[in-house]
Amino acid sequence: MNKYYYVNGSSAYKYDNYEIENYYNKKAINDERIKKERLKLKMRARVRAVGIVLLIFALACTILYRNVVIIESATEAQNLENKLTSLQATNTKLDFELKKEVDLKKIEEIATTKLGMKRPDKNQTVYVDVTQKNYAELNTKPVKDEFSGTYSVIKQSVINVLEYLQ
């Protein structure tokens, strides 16, 4: 669309005003597109940054919640241990008091008066020797095994499984 005019013997180009305006309009449109693209890229970067911040915040909240649960569990365990110690002390105290309250003369009195029991006669008393010696017997008989080694191990394993199933 460029037209060549020879003006006063010059070989310079002569542009129409329309072409110059068209060039600047196209440049302005391209500049606007570039600005819009840059704006889109900036918005994407901002959205990405906000997303990353939210993700980090969510992870931090999750870690804090987990730590709170752990601390609460540890506190509850400590309280239960303290309660157990207290109950054991109370149990020991009550056991001591119970043993202190047991009086053999009082038991004999209740047995003879309320239950009608009597002491045994001398001819009804039988003495038993309960002394026992601790000893073990060894089996000195040799075990007859037709096979040895791997076969005996497999055989014993099968026997053990059968005994377990019974």
GROMACS .gro file of N, CA and C in nm:
model
  498
    1MET      N    1   0.080  -0.118   0.000
    1MET     CA    2   0.000   0.000   0.000
    1MET      C    3   0.086   0.126   0.000
    2ASN      N    4   0.208   0.101   0.014
    2ASN     CA    5   0.296   0.218   0.006
    2ASN      C    6   0.297   0.269  -0.138
    3LYS      N    7   0.287   0.391  -0.147
    3LYS     CA    8   0.291   0.451  -0.281
    3LYS      C    9   0.418   0.532  -0.290
    4TYR      N   10   0.477   0.518  -0.402
    4TYR     CA   11   0.601   0.592  -0.425
    4TYR      C   12   0.567   0.718  -0.504
    5TYR      N   13   0.607   0.823  -0.452
    5TYR     CA   14   0.586   0.950  -0.521
    5TYR      C   15   0.723   1.016  -0.540
    6TYR      N   16   0.733   1.067  -0.647
    6TYR     CA   17   0.855   1.143  -0.671
    6TYR      C   18   0.818   1.289  -0.653
    7VAL      N   19   0.862   1.338  -0.543
    7VAL     CA   20   0.829   1.476  -0.512
    7VAL      C   21   0.951   1.562  -0.540
    8ASN      N   22   0.932   1.653  -0.625
    8ASN     CA   23   1.039   1.746  -0.660
    8ASN      C   24   1.169   1.675  -0.691
    9GLY      N   25   1.157   1.567  -0.761
    9GLY     CA   26   1.276   1.496  -0.806
    9GLY      C   27   1.340   1.414  -0.698
   10SER      N   28   1.274   1.397  -0.579
   10SER     CA   29   1.330   1.318  -0.470
   10SER      C   30   1.276   1.177  -0.481
   11SER      N   31   1.351   1.083  -0.443
   11SER     CA   32   1.306   0.943  -0.447
   11SER      C   33   1.258   0.896  -0.310
   12ALA      N   34   1.219   0.987  -0.220
   12ALA     CA   35   1.173   0.952  -0.086
   12ALA      C   36   1.031   0.898  -0.093
   13TYR      N   37   0.999   0.812   0.005
   13TYR     CA   38   0.865   0.756   0.012
   13TYR      C   39   0.768   0.861   0.061
   14LYS      N   40   0.648   0.852   0.010
   14LYS     CA   41   0.545   0.938   0.061
   14LYS      C   42   0.435   0.848   0.111
   15TYR      N   43   0.412   0.853   0.239
   15TYR     CA   44   0.309   0.770   0.300
   15TYR      C   45   0.180   0.849   0.308
   16ASP      N   46   0.074   0.773   0.291
   16ASP     CA   47  -0.056   0.835   0.310
   16ASP      C   48  -0.083   0.847   0.460
   17ASN      N   49  -0.163   0.941   0.496
   17ASN     CA   50  -0.200   0.958   0.635
   17ASN      C   51  -0.276   0.836   0.687
   18TYR      N   52  -0.352   0.772   0.603
   18TYR     CA   53  -0.428   0.654   0.641
   18TYR      C   54  -0.334   0.543   0.687
   19GLU      N   55  -0.228   0.522   0.613
   19GLU     CA   56  -0.133   0.417   0.647
   19GLU      C   57  -0.063   0.447   0.780
   20ILE      N   58  -0.032   0.570   0.805
   20ILE     CA   59   0.034   0.608   0.929
   20ILE      C   60  -0.062   0.587   1.047
   21GLU      N   61  -0.185   0.629   1.029
   21GLU     CA   62  -0.283   0.609   1.135
   21GLU      C   63  -0.308   0.460   1.159
   22ASN      N   64  -0.314   0.383   1.051
   22ASN     CA   65  -0.335   0.238   1.061
   22ASN      C   66  -0.219   0.174   1.136
   23TYR      N   67  -0.098   0.217   1.111
   23TYR     CA   68   0.019   0.162   1.179
   23TYR      C   69   0.011   0.189   1.329
   24TYR      N   70  -0.023   0.311   1.367
   24TYR     CA   71  -0.030   0.345   1.508
   24TYR      C   72  -0.149   0.277   1.577
   25ASN      N   73  -0.258   0.258   1.504
   25ASN     CA   74  -0.373   0.185   1.561
   25ASN      C   75  -0.336   0.039   1.588
   26LYS      N   76  -0.269  -0.023   1.493
   26LYS     CA   77  -0.226  -0.162   1.512
   26LYS      C   78  -0.127  -0.172   1.628
   27LYS      N   79  -0.037  -0.075   1.636
   27LYS     CA   80   0.060  -0.076   1.745
   27LYS      C   81  -0.012  -0.058   1.879
   28ALA      N   82  -0.112   0.026   1.884
   28ALA     CA   83  -0.187   0.049   2.007
   28ALA      C   84  -0.263  -0.077   2.046
   29ILE      N   85  -0.323  -0.143   1.947
   29ILE     CA   86  -0.395  -0.268   1.974
   29ILE      C   87  -0.297  -0.374   2.025
   30ASN      N   88  -0.183  -0.385   1.962
   30ASN     CA   89  -0.082  -0.482   2.007
   30ASN      C   90  -0.032  -0.448   2.147
   31ASP      N   91  -0.015  -0.320   2.174
   31ASP     CA   92   0.027  -0.278   2.309
   31ASP      C   93  -0.078  -0.315   2.412
   32GLU      N   94  -0.205  -0.300   2.378
   32GLU     CA   95  -0.313  -0.337   2.469
   32GLU      C   96  -0.314  -0.488   2.492
   33ARG      N   97  -0.294  -0.564   2.386
   33ARG     CA   98  -0.288  -0.711   2.401
   33ARG      C   99  -0.171  -0.749   2.492
   34ILE      N  100  -0.059  -0.687   2.470
   34ILE     CA  101   0.058  -0.717   2.553
   34ILE      C  102   0.030  -0.681   2.698
   35LYS      N  103  -0.035  -0.565   2.721
   35LYS     CA  104  -0.070  -0.526   2.857
   35LYS      C  105  -0.166  -0.626   2.919
   36LYS      N  106  -0.265  -0.671   2.841
   36LYS     CA  107  -0.360  -0.769   2.892
   36LYS      C  108  -0.290  -0.901   2.925
   37GLU      N  109  -0.199  -0.944   2.841
   37GLU     CA  110  -0.124  -1.067   2.866
   37GLU      C  111  -0.039  -1.053   2.993
   38ARG      N  112   0.026  -0.938   3.007
   38ARG     CA  113   0.106  -0.915   3.127
   38ARG      C  114   0.017  -0.911   3.251
   39LEU      N  115  -0.100  -0.850   3.239
   39LEU     CA  116  -0.194  -0.844   3.350
   39LEU      C  117  -0.241  -0.986   3.388
   40LYS      N  118  -0.268  -1.068   3.285
   40LYS     CA  119  -0.308  -1.207   3.311
   40LYS      C  120  -0.197  -1.283   3.382
   41LEU      N  121  -0.074  -1.263   3.335
   41LEU     CA  122   0.040  -1.330   3.399
   41LEU      C  123   0.056  -1.284   3.544
   42LYS      N  124   0.039  -1.154   3.568
   42LYS     CA  125   0.048  -1.103   3.705
   42LYS      C  126  -0.062  -1.162   3.792
   43MET      N  127  -0.184  -1.170   3.737
   43MET     CA  128  -0.295  -1.227   3.813
   43MET      C  129  -0.269  -1.375   3.845
   44ARG      N  130  -0.220  -1.447   3.745
   44ARG     CA  131  -0.187  -1.589   3.769
   44ARG      C  132  -0.081  -1.602   3.878
   45ALA      N  133   0.018  -1.516   3.874
   45ALA     CA  134   0.124  -1.520   3.975
   45ALA      C  135   0.066  -1.488   4.113
   46ARG      N  136  -0.025  -1.391   4.119
   46ARG     CA  137  -0.087  -1.357   4.247
   46ARG      C  138  -0.172  -1.473   4.299
   47VAL      N  139  -0.252  -1.532   4.209
   47VAL     CA  140  -0.336  -1.645   4.249
   47VAL      C  141  -0.249  -1.760   4.297
   48ARG      N  142  -0.141  -1.786   4.227
   48ARG     CA  143  -0.049  -1.893   4.266
   48ARG      C  144   0.013  -1.863   4.402
   49ALA      N  145   0.052  -1.736   4.424
   49ALA     CA  146   0.112  -1.698   4.552
   49ALA      C  147   0.010  -1.714   4.665
   50VAL      N  148  -0.114  -1.671   4.641
   50VAL     CA  149  -0.218  -1.685   4.743
   50VAL      C  150  -0.244  -1.833   4.770
   51GLY      N  151  -0.247  -1.914   4.666
   51GLY     CA  152  -0.266  -2.059   4.683
   51GLY      C  153  -0.155  -2.121   4.766
   52ILE      N  154  -0.033  -2.081   4.740
   52ILE     CA  155   0.081  -2.134   4.816
   52ILE      C  156   0.072  -2.091   4.962
   53VAL      N  157   0.035  -1.965   4.984
   53VAL     CA  158   0.020  -1.916   5.122
   53VAL      C  159  -0.089  -1.993   5.193
   54LEU      N  160  -0.203  -2.016   5.126
   54LEU     CA  161  -0.312  -2.092   5.188
   54LEU      C  162  -0.270  -2.237   5.216
   55LEU      N  163  -0.194  -2.296   5.126
   55LEU     CA  164  -0.146  -2.433   5.147
   55LEU      C  165  -0.053  -2.439   5.268
   56ILE      N  166   0.038  -2.343   5.278
   56ILE     CA  167   0.130  -2.339   5.393
   56ILE      C  168   0.052  -2.317   5.521
   57PHE      N  169  -0.050  -2.230   5.517
   57PHE     CA  170  -0.133  -2.206   5.634
   57PHE      C  171  -0.206  -2.334   5.676
   58ALA      N  172  -0.261  -2.407   5.577
   58ALA     CA  173  -0.331  -2.532   5.608
   58ALA      C  174  -0.236  -2.634   5.669
   59LEU      N  175  -0.116  -2.645   5.615
   59LEU     CA  176  -0.018  -2.738   5.671
   59LEU      C  177   0.021  -2.699   5.813
   60ALA      N  178   0.040  -2.569   5.836
   60ALA     CA  179   0.075  -2.523   5.971
   60ALA      C  180  -0.038  -2.553   6.069
   61CYS      N  181  -0.164  -2.530   6.026
   61CYS     CA  182  -0.278  -2.560   6.113
   61CYS      C  183  -0.286  -2.709   6.143
   62THR      N  184  -0.259  -2.792   6.042
   62THR     CA  185  -0.262  -2.937   6.062
   62THR      C  186  -0.155  -2.980   6.162
   63ILE      N  187  -0.037  -2.925   6.149
   63ILE     CA  188   0.072  -2.960   6.241
   63ILE      C  189   0.038  -2.914   6.383
   64LEU      N  190  -0.015  -2.792   6.395
   64LEU     CA  191  -0.054  -2.742   6.528
   64LEU      C  192  -0.163  -2.828   6.590
   65TYR      N  193  -0.262  -2.868   6.511
   65TYR     CA  194  -0.369  -2.954   6.562
   65TYR      C  195  -0.314  -3.087   6.610
   66ARG      N  196  -0.223  -3.145   6.531
   66ARG     CA  197  -0.163  -3.272   6.570
   66ARG      C  198  -0.086  -3.257   6.702
   67ASN      N  199  -0.013  -3.148   6.716
   67ASN     CA  200   0.061  -3.125   6.840
   67ASN      C  201  -0.033  -3.107   6.958
   68VAL      N  202  -0.144  -3.038   6.937
   68VAL     CA  203  -0.242  -3.020   7.045
   68VAL      C  204  -0.298  -3.155   7.087
   69VAL      N  205  -0.330  -3.240   6.991
   69VAL     CA  206  -0.383  -3.373   7.023
   69VAL      C  207  -0.280  -3.454   7.101
   70ILE      N  208  -0.155  -3.446   7.060
   70ILE     CA  209  -0.049  -3.519   7.131
   70ILE      C  210  -0.035  -3.468   7.274
   71ILE      N  211  -0.037  -3.337   7.292
   71ILE     CA  212  -0.023  -3.281   7.426
   71ILE      C  213  -0.142  -3.319   7.513
   72GLU      N  214  -0.263  -3.314   7.457
   72GLU     CA  215  -0.382  -3.353   7.533
   72GLU      C  216  -0.374  -3.500   7.574
   73SER      N  217  -0.329  -3.585   7.482
   73SER     CA  218  -0.316  -3.727   7.514
   73SER      C  219  -0.213  -3.751   7.623
   74ALA      N  220  -0.102  -3.680   7.614
   74ALA     CA  221   0.003  -3.695   7.716
   74ALA      C  222  -0.048  -3.647   7.852
   75THR      N  223  -0.123  -3.537   7.852
   75THR     CA  224  -0.179  -3.486   7.978
   75THR      C  225  -0.279  -3.585   8.036
   76GLU      N  226  -0.364  -3.640   7.950
   76GLU     CA  227  -0.461  -3.739   7.997
   76GLU      C  228  -0.391  -3.863   8.052
   77ALA      N  229  -0.286  -3.907   7.983
   77ALA     CA  230  -0.211  -4.024   8.031
   77ALA      C  231  -0.147  -3.993   8.167
   78GLN      N  232  -0.093  -3.874   8.183
   78GLN     CA  233  -0.032  -3.836   8.311
   78GLN      C  234  -0.137  -3.832   8.422
   79ASN      N  235  -0.255  -3.777   8.391
   79ASN     CA  236  -0.363  -3.774   8.491
   79ASN      C  237  -0.405  -3.914   8.530
   80LEU      N  238  -0.415  -4.004   8.431
   80LEU     CA  239  -0.453  -4.143   8.461
   80LEU      C  240  -0.347  -4.213   8.544
   81GLU      N  241  -0.219  -4.184   8.516
   81GLU     CA  242  -0.112  -4.243   8.596
   81GLU      C  243  -0.118  -4.192   8.740
   82ASN      N  244  -0.146  -4.063   8.757
   82ASN     CA  245  -0.159  -4.008   8.893
   82ASN      C  246  -0.277  -4.071   8.965
   83LYS      N  247  -0.388  -4.089   8.894
   83LYS     CA  248  -0.505  -4.152   8.954
   83LYS      C  249  -0.476  -4.297   8.992
   84LEU      N  250  -0.402  -4.369   8.904
   84LEU     CA  251  -0.364  -4.507   8.933
   84LEU      C  252  -0.276  -4.513   9.058
   85THR      N  253  -0.180  -4.424   9.069
   85THR     CA  254  -0.093  -4.421   9.187
   85THR      C  255  -0.175  -4.395   9.314
   86SER      N  256  -0.269  -4.302   9.304
   86SER     CA  257  -0.355  -4.272   9.418
   86SER      C  258  -0.440  -4.393   9.457
   87LEU      N  259  -0.499  -4.457   9.358
   87LEU     CA  260  -0.582  -4.575   9.386
   87LEU      C  261  -0.500  -4.691   9.444
   88GLN      N  262  -0.378  -4.709   9.395
   88GLN     CA  263  -0.293  -4.814   9.450
   88GLN      C  264  -0.259  -4.784   9.595
   89ALA      N  265  -0.232  -4.657   9.626
   89ALA     CA  266  -0.202  -4.621   9.766
   89ALA      C  267  -0.325  -4.647   9.853
   90THR      N  268  -0.443  -4.610   9.804
   90THR     CA  269  -0.566  -4.634   9.879
   90THR      C  270  -0.589  -4.783   9.898
   91ASN      N  271  -0.564  -4.861   9.794
   91ASN     CA  272  -0.582  -5.006   9.801
   91ASN      C  273  -0.487  -5.067   9.903
   92THR      N  274  -0.363  -5.023   9.903
   92THR     CA  275  -0.266  -5.073  10.001
   92THR      C  276  -0.309  -5.038  10.143
   93LYS      N  277  -0.358  -4.915  10.162
   93LYS     CA  278  -0.404  -4.872  10.294
   93LYS      C  279  -0.523  -4.956  10.341
   94LEU      N  280  -0.621  -4.978  10.250
   94LEU     CA  281  -0.738  -5.058  10.287
   94LEU      C  282  -0.701  -5.204  10.314
   95ASP      N  283  -0.607  -5.257  10.237
   95ASP     CA  284  -0.561  -5.394  10.259
   95ASP      C  285  -0.495  -5.406  10.396
   96PHE      N  286  -0.415  -5.308  10.433
   96PHE     CA  287  -0.350  -5.308  10.565
   96PHE      C  288  -0.455  -5.302  10.676
   97GLU      N  289  -0.555  -5.214  10.657
   97GLU     CA  290  -0.660  -5.203  10.759
   97GLU      C  291  -0.739  -5.332  10.770
   98LEU      N  292  -0.765  -5.397  10.660
   98LEU     CA  293  -0.838  -5.524  10.662
   98LEU      C  294  -0.758  -5.631  10.736
   99LYS      N  295  -0.630  -5.639  10.708
   99LYS     CA  296  -0.547  -5.738  10.777
   99LYS      C  297  -0.538  -5.706  10.925
  100LYS      N  298  -0.540  -5.579  10.959
  100LYS     CA  299  -0.532  -5.539  11.099
  100LYS      C  300  -0.662  -5.575  11.172
  101GLU      N  301  -0.774  -5.571  11.102
  101GLU     CA  302  -0.903  -5.601  11.163
  101GLU      C  303  -0.927  -5.751  11.182
  102VAL      N  304  -0.854  -5.834  11.112
  102VAL     CA  305  -0.874  -5.979  11.124
  102VAL      C  306  -0.814  -6.025  11.257
  103ASP      N  307  -0.898  -6.078  11.340
  103ASP     CA  308  -0.855  -6.126  11.471
  103ASP      C  309  -0.897  -6.272  11.480
  104LEU      N  310  -0.799  -6.362  11.501
  104LEU     CA  311  -0.828  -6.506  11.505
  104LEU      C  312  -0.921  -6.543  11.620
  105LYS      N  313  -0.909  -6.478  11.734
  105LYS     CA  314  -0.997  -6.508  11.848
  105LYS      C  315  -1.141  -6.471  11.814
  106LYS      N  316  -1.159  -6.358  11.745
  106LYS     CA  317  -1.293  -6.316  11.707
  106LYS      C  318  -1.354  -6.413  11.606
  107ILE      N  319  -1.272  -6.461  11.513
  107ILE     CA  320  -1.319  -6.558  11.413
  107ILE      C  321  -1.362  -6.688  11.482
  108GLU      N  322  -1.281  -6.734  11.578
  108GLU     CA  323  -1.314  -6.857  11.651
  108GLU      C  324  -1.444  -6.840  11.731
  109GLU      N  325  -1.460  -6.726  11.791
  109GLU     CA  326  -1.582  -6.700  11.867
  109GLU      C  327  -1.706  -6.703  11.778
  110ILE      N  328  -1.698  -6.640  11.659
  110ILE     CA  329  -1.811  -6.641  11.567
  110ILE      C  330  -1.837  -6.782  11.516
  111ALA      N  331  -1.730  -6.860  11.490
  111ALA     CA  332  -1.747  -6.997  11.441
  111ALA      C  333  -1.814  -7.085  11.546
  112THR      N  334  -1.777  -7.070  11.671
  112THR     CA  335  -1.835  -7.156  11.775
  112THR      C  336  -1.974  -7.112  11.817
  113THR      N  337  -1.998  -6.981  11.824
  113THR     CA  338  -2.129  -6.934  11.872
  113THR      C  339  -2.233  -6.929  11.762
  114LYS      N  340  -2.205  -6.864  11.654
  114LYS     CA  341  -2.305  -6.846  11.550
  114LYS      C  342  -2.317  -6.967  11.458
  115LEU      N  343  -2.205  -7.030  11.425
  115LEU     CA  344  -2.208  -7.139  11.327
  115LEU      C  345  -2.212  -7.278  11.393
  116GLY      N  346  -2.194  -7.286  11.521
  116GLY     CA  347  -2.202  -7.412  11.593
  116GLY      C  348  -2.086  -7.506  11.566
  117MET      N  349  -1.973  -7.455  11.538
  117MET     CA  350  -1.856  -7.538  11.512
  117MET      C  351  -1.785  -7.570  11.643
  118LYS      N  352  -1.705  -7.682  11.642
  118LYS     CA  353  -1.628  -7.721  11.760
  118LYS      C  354  -1.485  -7.746  11.717
  119ARG      N  355  -1.398  -7.744  11.817
  119ARG     CA  356  -1.259  -7.781  11.789
  119ARG      C  357  -1.254  -7.932  11.773
  120PRO      N  358  -1.166  -7.985  11.684
  120PRO     CA  359  -1.159  -8.131  11.666
  120PRO      C  360  -1.097  -8.198  11.789
  121ASP      N  361  -1.139  -8.325  11.812
  121ASP     CA  362  -1.078  -8.404  11.920
  121ASP      C  363  -0.940  -8.449  11.876
  122LYS      N  364  -0.863  -8.500  11.976
  122LYS     CA  365  -0.727  -8.543  11.945
  122LYS      C  366  -0.726  -8.664  11.853
  123ASN      N  367  -0.824  -8.750  11.861
  123ASN     CA  368  -0.825  -8.868  11.776
  123ASN      C  369  -0.868  -8.834  11.631
  124GLN      N  370  -0.926  -8.714  11.610
  124GLN     CA  371  -0.965  -8.672  11.477
  124GLN      C  372  -0.851  -8.600  11.404
  125THR      N  373  -0.744  -8.571  11.471
  125THR     CA  374  -0.634  -8.498  11.410
  125THR      C  375  -0.544  -8.595  11.336
  126VAL      N  376  -0.514  -8.564  11.211
  126VAL     CA  377  -0.425  -8.645  11.128
  126VAL      C  378  -0.314  -8.552  11.079
  127TYR      N  379  -0.191  -8.595  11.100
  127TYR     CA  380  -0.077  -8.516  11.056
  127TYR      C  381  -0.026  -8.570  10.924
  128VAL      N  382   0.004  -8.481  10.834
  128VAL     CA  383   0.050  -8.519  10.700
  128VAL      C  384   0.186  -8.455  10.678
  129ASP      N  385   0.280  -8.537  10.626
  129ASP     CA  386   0.413  -8.486  10.594
  129ASP      C  387   0.406  -8.426  10.452
  130VAL      N  388   0.428  -8.299  10.442
  130VAL     CA  389   0.417  -8.231  10.314
  130VAL      C  390   0.553  -8.186  10.261
  131THR      N  391   0.659  -8.232  10.323
  131THR     CA  392   0.791  -8.195  10.271
  131THR      C  393   0.809  -8.264  10.137
  132GLN      N  394   0.862  -8.192  10.045
  132GLN     CA  395   0.877  -8.245   9.909
  132GLN      C  396   1.016  -8.210   9.860
  133LYS      N  397   1.075  -8.306   9.792
  133LYS     CA  398   1.206  -8.283   9.735
  133LYS      C  399   1.187  -8.248   9.587
  134ASN      N  400   1.260  -8.151   9.544
  134ASN     CA  401   1.255  -8.114   9.403
  134ASN      C  402   1.361  -8.191   9.328
  135TYR      N  403   1.316  -8.268   9.235
  135TYR     CA  404   1.412  -8.342   9.154
  135TYR      C  405   1.350  -8.363   9.016
  136ALA      N  406   1.437  -8.394   8.922
  136ALA     CA  407   1.392  -8.418   8.785
  136ALA      C  408   1.450  -8.549   8.739
  137GLU      N  409   1.375  -8.618   8.655
  137GLU     CA  410   1.423  -8.744   8.599
  137GLU      C  411   1.463  -8.720   8.454
  138LEU      N  412   1.573  -8.781   8.417
  138LEU     CA  413   1.618  -8.771   8.279
  138LEU      C  414   1.577  -8.897   8.205
  139ASN      N  415   1.534  -8.881   8.085
  139ASN     CA  416   1.501  -8.994   8.000
  139ASN      C  417   1.629  -9.039   7.932
  140THR      N  418   1.677  -9.154   7.973
  140THR     CA  419   1.804  -9.202   7.919
  140THR      C  420   1.785  -9.296   7.802
  141LYS      N  421   1.660  -9.322   7.764
  141LYS     CA  422   1.637  -9.409   7.650
  141LYS      C  423   1.671  -9.334   7.522
  142PRO      N  424   1.746  -9.396   7.434
  142PRO     CA  425   1.777  -9.328   7.308
  142PRO      C  426   1.651  -9.323   7.219
  143VAL      N  427   1.634  -9.213   7.153
  143VAL     CA  428   1.521  -9.198   7.064
  143VAL      C  429   1.559  -9.261   6.931
  144LYS      N  430   1.473  -9.354   6.886
  144LYS     CA  431   1.499  -9.421   6.759
  144LYS      C  432   1.434  -9.340   6.648
  145ASP      N  433   1.516  -9.292   6.561
  145ASP     CA  434   1.467  -9.216   6.447
  145ASP      C  435   1.529  -9.279   6.323
  146GLU      N  436   1.444  -9.316   6.232
  146GLU     CA  437   1.493  -9.382   6.113
  146GLU      C  438   1.575  -9.286   6.028
  147PHE      N  439   1.534  -9.161   6.028
  147PHE     CA  440   1.604  -9.061   5.951
  147PHE      C  441   1.651  -8.951   6.044
  148SER      N  442   1.749  -8.879   6.003
  148SER     CA  443   1.796  -8.768   6.086
  148SER      C  444   1.811  -8.645   5.997
  149GLY      N  445   1.830  -8.535   6.060
  149GLY     CA  446   1.854  -8.412   5.983
  149GLY      C  447   1.725  -8.346   5.940
  150THR      N  448   1.716  -8.316   5.814
  150THR     CA  449   1.604  -8.239   5.758
  150THR      C  450   1.472  -8.313   5.774
  151TYR      N  451   1.474  -8.443   5.750
  151TYR     CA  452   1.351  -8.520   5.759
  151TYR      C  453   1.293  -8.515   5.900
  152SER      N  454   1.376  -8.525   6.001
  152SER     CA  455   1.326  -8.523   6.139
  152SER      C  456   1.269  -8.386   6.174
  153VAL      N  457   1.328  -8.281   6.123
  153VAL     CA  458   1.275  -8.147   6.147
  153VAL      C  459   1.138  -8.132   6.082
  154ILE      N  460   1.123  -8.177   5.959
  154ILE     CA  461   0.994  -8.169   5.890
  154ILE      C  462   0.891  -8.254   5.962
  155LYS      N  463   0.932  -8.375   6.005
  155LYS     CA  464   0.839  -8.464   6.075
  155LYS      C  465   0.792  -8.401   6.205
  156GLN      N  466   0.885  -8.342   6.280
  156GLN     CA  467   0.849  -8.278   6.406
  156GLN      C  468   0.758  -8.158   6.383
  157SER      N  469   0.781  -8.084   6.276
  157SER     CA  470   0.695  -7.969   6.244
  157SER      C  471   0.554  -8.015   6.211
  158VAL      N  472   0.541  -8.122   6.138
  158VAL     CA  473   0.408  -8.175   6.103
  158VAL      C  474   0.337  -8.222   6.230
  159ILE      N  475   0.411  -8.291   6.319
  159ILE     CA  476   0.352  -8.337   6.445
  159ILE      C  477   0.305  -8.219   6.528
  160ASN      N  478   0.388  -8.114   6.535
  160ASN     CA  479   0.350  -7.995   6.611
  160ASN      C  480   0.224  -7.929   6.555
  161VAL      N  481   0.214  -7.921   6.423
  161VAL     CA  482   0.095  -7.861   6.361
  161VAL      C  483  -0.028  -7.944   6.390
  162LEU      N  484  -0.016  -8.077   6.381
  162LEU     CA  485  -0.130  -8.165   6.410
  162LEU      C  486  -0.174  -8.153   6.555
  163GLU      N  487  -0.079  -8.143   6.646
  163GLU     CA  488  -0.114  -8.126   6.788
  163GLU      C  489  -0.182  -7.993   6.811
  164TYR      N  490  -0.136  -7.890   6.740
  164TYR     CA  491  -0.197  -7.758   6.755
  164TYR      C  492  -0.341  -7.757   6.706
  165LEU      N  493  -0.366  -7.829   6.599
  165LEU     CA  494  -0.501  -7.833   6.541
  165LEU      C  495  -0.597  -7.914   6.626
  166GLN      N  496  -0.549  -8.003   6.708
  166GLN     CA  497  -0.638  -8.084   6.791
  166GLN      C  498  -0.681  -8.006   6.906
   0.00000   0.00000   0.00000
